[in-house]
Coordinates of N, CA and C in Angstrom, one line a residue:
X266 N 0.6 -1.3 0.6 CA 0.0 0.2 0.2 C 1.0 1.3 0.3
X267 N 2.0 1.1 0.8 CA 2.9 1.8 0.4 C 3.6 3.0 -0.9
X268 N 3.9 1.3 -1.1 CA 4.6 1.6 -2.8 C 3.2 2.6 -3.5
X269 N 2.3 1.9 -3.6 CA 1.1 2.4 -4.4 C 1.2 4.0 -3.7
X270 N 0.6 4.4 -3.0 CA 1.1 5.6 -2.3 C 1.9 6.6 -2.9
X271 N 3.3 6.1 -2.6 CA 4.5 6.7 -3.0 C 4.1 7.0 -4.8
X272 N 3.8 6.0 -5.6 CA 3.7 6.0 -7.0 C 3.0 7.2 -7.0
X273 N 1.4 6.8 -6.4 CA 0.5 7.8 -6.9 C 1.1 9.3 -6.7
X274 N 1.5 9.5 -5.6 CA 2.1 11.2 -5.4 C 3.5 11.5 -6.4
X275 N 4.0 10.5 -6.9 CA 5.2 11.2 -7.7 C 4.1 11.1 -9.2
X276 N 3.5 10.7 -9.3 CA 2.7 10.8 -10.9 C 1.9 11.7 -10.6
X277 N 1.2 12.4 -9.1 CA 0.4 12.9 -9.2 C 1.2 15.0 -9.2
X278 N 2.6 14.8 -8.1 CA 3.2 16.3 -8.7 C 4.1 16.2 -10.3
X279 N 4.3 14.9 -10.7 CA 5.3 15.3 -12.1 C 3.7 15.5 -12.8
X280 N 2.6 15.3 -12.7 CA 1.4 15.4 -13.9 C 1.7 16.9 -13.5
X281 N 1.0 17.4 -11.8 CA 1.1 19.3 -12.1 C 2.2 19.7 -12.4
X282 N 3.4 19.7 -12.7 CA 4.7 19.8 -13.1 C 4.5 20.0 -14.5
X283 N 4.1 18.7 -15.0 CA 4.1 18.3 -16.7 C 3.3 19.6 -17.2
X284 N 1.8 19.6 -16.9 CA 0.9 20.8 -16.9 C 1.1 21.7 -17.1
X285 N 1.9 22.8 -16.0 CA 2.1 23.7 -15.8 C 3.0 24.1 -16.8
X286 N 4.2 23.0 -17.2 CA 5.2 23.8 -18.2 C 5.0 23.7 -19.2
X287 N 3.7 22.8 -20.3 CA 2.7 22.9 -21.1 C 2.3 24.0 -21.4
X288 N 1.7 24.4 -20.0 CA 0.5 25.9 -19.8 C 2.0 27.1 -20.3
X289 N 2.5 26.9 -19.5 CA 3.6 28.2 -19.5 C 4.3 28.3 -21.5
X290 N 4.2 26.9 -21.9 CA 4.5 27.3 -23.1 C 3.3 27.8 -23.8
X291 N 2.3 26.8 -24.1 CA 1.3 27.8 -24.5 C 0.9 29.1 -24.6
X292 N 1.3 30.1 -23.7 CA 1.1 31.3 -23.0 C 2.2 31.6 -23.5
X293 N 4.0 31.6 -23.8 CA 4.8 31.9 -24.2 C 4.5 31.7 -26.0
X294 N 3.9 30.9 -26.8 CA 3.4 30.9 -28.1 C 2.5 32.0 -27.9
X295 N 1.2 32.2 -27.7 CA 0.2 32.8 -27.5 C 1.1 34.5 -27.2
X296 N 1.8 34.7 -26.7 CA 2.6 36.2 -26.9 C 3.8 36.3 -27.5
X297 N 4.1 35.5 -28.0 CA 5.1 35.2 -29.2 C 6.9 35.2 -28.5
X298 N 6.7 35.1 -27.7 CA 7.7 34.8 -26.5 C 8.6 33.6 -26.6
X299 N 9.9 33.4 -25.8 CA 10.6 32.0 -26.0 C 9.7 31.4 -25.6
X300 N 10.2 30.1 -26.4 CA 9.1 28.7 -26.2 C 10.1 27.6 -25.2
X301 N 9.3 26.7 -24.2 CA 9.9 25.8 -23.7 C 10.2 24.9 -24.7
X302 N 11.3 24.4 -25.0 CA 12.5 23.5 -25.8 C 11.1 21.7 -25.8
X303 N 10.8 21.5 -26.9 CA 9.8 20.4 -27.0 C 10.8 19.2 -26.5
X304 N 12.1 19.1 -26.1 CA 12.9 18.2 -25.4 C 12.4 18.4 -23.8
X305 N 12.3 19.7 -22.7 CA 11.7 19.9 -22.0 C 10.4 19.0 -21.9
X306 N 9.4 19.3 -23.0 CA 8.3 18.7 -22.9 C 8.0 17.5 -22.8
X307 N 9.1 16.8 -23.2 CA 9.1 15.1 -23.2 C 9.7 14.5 -21.9
X308 N 10.4 15.4 -22.1 CA 11.4 15.1 -20.0 C 9.9 15.0 -18.9
X309 N 9.6 15.9 -19.3 CA 8.5 16.0 -17.9 C 7.2 14.6 -18.3
X310 N 7.1 14.4 -19.2 CA 6.2 13.5 -19.7 C 7.1 12.0 -19.0
X311 N 7.9 11.9 -19.5 CA 9.1 10.5 -19.1 C 9.5 10.5 -18.0
X312 N 9.5 11.5 -16.9 CA 9.5 11.4 -15.4 C 8.0 11.6 -14.4
X313 N 7.6 10.6 -15.4 CA 6.2 10.4 -14.3 C 4.7 11.4 -14.8
X314 N 5.2 12.7 -15.7 CA 4.1 13.8 -15.7 C 3.1 13.4 -16.9
X315 N 3.4 12.5 -17.5 CA 2.6 12.2 -19.1 C 1.5 12.2 -18.5
X316 N 1.0 11.6 -17.4 CA -0.9 12.2 -17.3 C -1.4 13.1 -17.4
X317 N -0.1 14.6 -16.4 CA -0.8 15.9 -17.0 C 0.0 16.4 -18.4
X318 N 0.7 15.9 -18.8 CA 1.0 16.1 -20.2 C 0.3 16.1 -21.0
X319 N -0.9 15.0 -21.2 CA -1.8 14.3 -22.0 C -3.3 15.3 -21.4
X320 N -3.3 15.7 -20.1 CA -4.4 16.8 -19.7 C -4.3 17.9 -20.8
X321 N -3.0 18.4 -20.3 CA -2.5 19.7 -20.7 C -3.0 19.5 -22.2
X322 N -2.1 18.5 -23.0 CA -2.7 18.5 -24.9 C -3.9 18.9 -25.0
X323 N -5.1 18.0 -24.4 CA -6.8 18.0 -24.4 C -7.2 19.8 -24.2
X324 N -6.8 19.9 -23.2 CA -7.3 21.0 -22.1 C -7.0 22.3 -22.7
X325 N -5.5 22.4 -23.1 CA -4.5 23.7 -23.9 C -5.0 23.6 -24.6
X326 N -5.5 22.5 -25.6 CA -5.3 22.4 -27.1 C -4.0 23.0 -27.6
X327 N -2.6 22.4 -26.7 CA -1.4 22.4 -27.2 C -0.7 20.9 -27.5
X328 N 0.0 21.2 -28.5 CA 1.1 20.0 -28.9 C -0.1 18.6 -28.8
X329 N -1.0 18.8 -29.4 CA -1.9 17.8 -29.5 C -2.4 17.2 -31.1
X330 N -1.9 18.5 -32.1 CA -1.6 18.1 -33.4 C -0.5 17.9 -34.1
X331 N 0.6 18.2 -33.5 CA 1.7 17.9 -34.2 C 2.3 17.0 -34.2
X332 N 2.4 15.6 -35.3 CA 2.6 14.5 -35.3 C 4.0 14.0 -35.3
X333 N 5.0 14.4 -35.4 CA 6.1 14.5 -35.0 C 6.4 14.4 -33.2
X334 N 6.1 15.5 -32.6 CA 5.8 15.8 -31.3 C 5.2 14.5 -31.0
X335 N 3.5 13.9 -31.2 CA 3.3 13.2 -31.0 C 3.5 12.1 -30.8
X336 N 4.6 11.5 -31.6 CA 5.2 9.7 -32.0 C 6.4 10.0 -30.8
X337 N 6.9 11.0 -30.5 CA 7.7 11.4 -29.1 C 7.3 10.7 -28.2
X338 N 6.6 12.1 -27.4 CA 5.4 11.9 -26.9 C 4.4 10.5 -26.2
X339 N 4.1 9.7 -27.6 CA 3.7 8.7 -26.8 C 4.8 7.5 -26.4
X340 N 5.7 7.5 -27.2 CA 7.3 6.6 -27.0 C 7.1 6.7 -25.7
X341 N 7.7 8.2 -25.3 CA 7.8 8.4 -23.5 C 6.5 7.9 -22.9
X342 N 5.1 7.8 -23.0 CA 4.9 7.2 -22.6 C 4.8 5.8 -22.2
X343 N 5.4 4.8 -23.4 CA 5.4 3.6 -23.3 C 6.7 3.1 -22.4
X344 N 7.2 3.7 -22.3 CA 9.2 3.6 -22.0 C 8.7 3.9 -20.0
X345 N 7.9 5.1 -20.1 CA 7.5 5.1 -18.5 C 7.0 3.9 -17.9
X346 N 5.7 3.8 -18.8 CA 5.0 2.4 -18.4 C 5.2 1.6 -17.8
X347 N 6.1 1.3 -19.1 CA 7.5 0.0 -18.9 C 8.3 0.0 -17.7
X348 N 9.1 0.9 -17.4 CA 9.8 1.1 -16.3 C 8.3 1.2 -14.8
X349 N 7.5 1.6 -15.4 CA 6.6 1.7 -13.9 C 6.8 -0.1 -13.6
X350 N 6.3 -0.6 -14.8 CA 5.5 -2.0 -14.4 C 7.0 -3.3 -13.9
X351 N 8.2 -3.0 -14.6 CA 9.0 -3.1 -14.0 C 9.6 -3.0 -12.2
X352 N 9.5 -1.9 -11.8 CA 9.5 -1.3 -10.5 C 8.6 -2.0 -9.4
X353 N 7.1 -2.2 -10.3 CA 6.7 -2.8 -9.5 C 6.7 -4.4 -9.7
X354 N 7.1 -4.8 -10.6 CA 7.5 -6.6 -10.6 C 8.7 -7.0 -9.9
X355 N 9.9 -5.9 -10.0 CA 11.1 -6.2 -9.4 C 10.7 -6.1 -7.3
X356 N 10.0 -5.1 -6.9 CA 9.4 -4.5 -6.0 C 8.4 -5.9 -5.2
X357 N 7.5 -5.9 -6.2 CA 6.1 -6.9 -5.2 C 7.0 -8.3 -5.4
X358 N 7.0 -8.8 -6.4 CA 8.3 -9.9 -7.0 C 7.0 -11.3 -7.1

């Protein structure tokens, strides 16, 4: 149970951070200011923030149509979920 709560907390905090980074990038794009690099957005998703990133893509309508971005985004989701599954498998056994 403690492992589950820890994982939930990590995903929750990472998702909030990812959502905020996407929001900041969307605002920068609208104001013609310097943007957040796509690499940074992908790292946010890879580090357990992909649920928040996915939510931001839908709610903010940001980066949800760019095919090249989406390919890398979904690859980071697969990598993250596989790493989580491995962690649980090793820990719970």
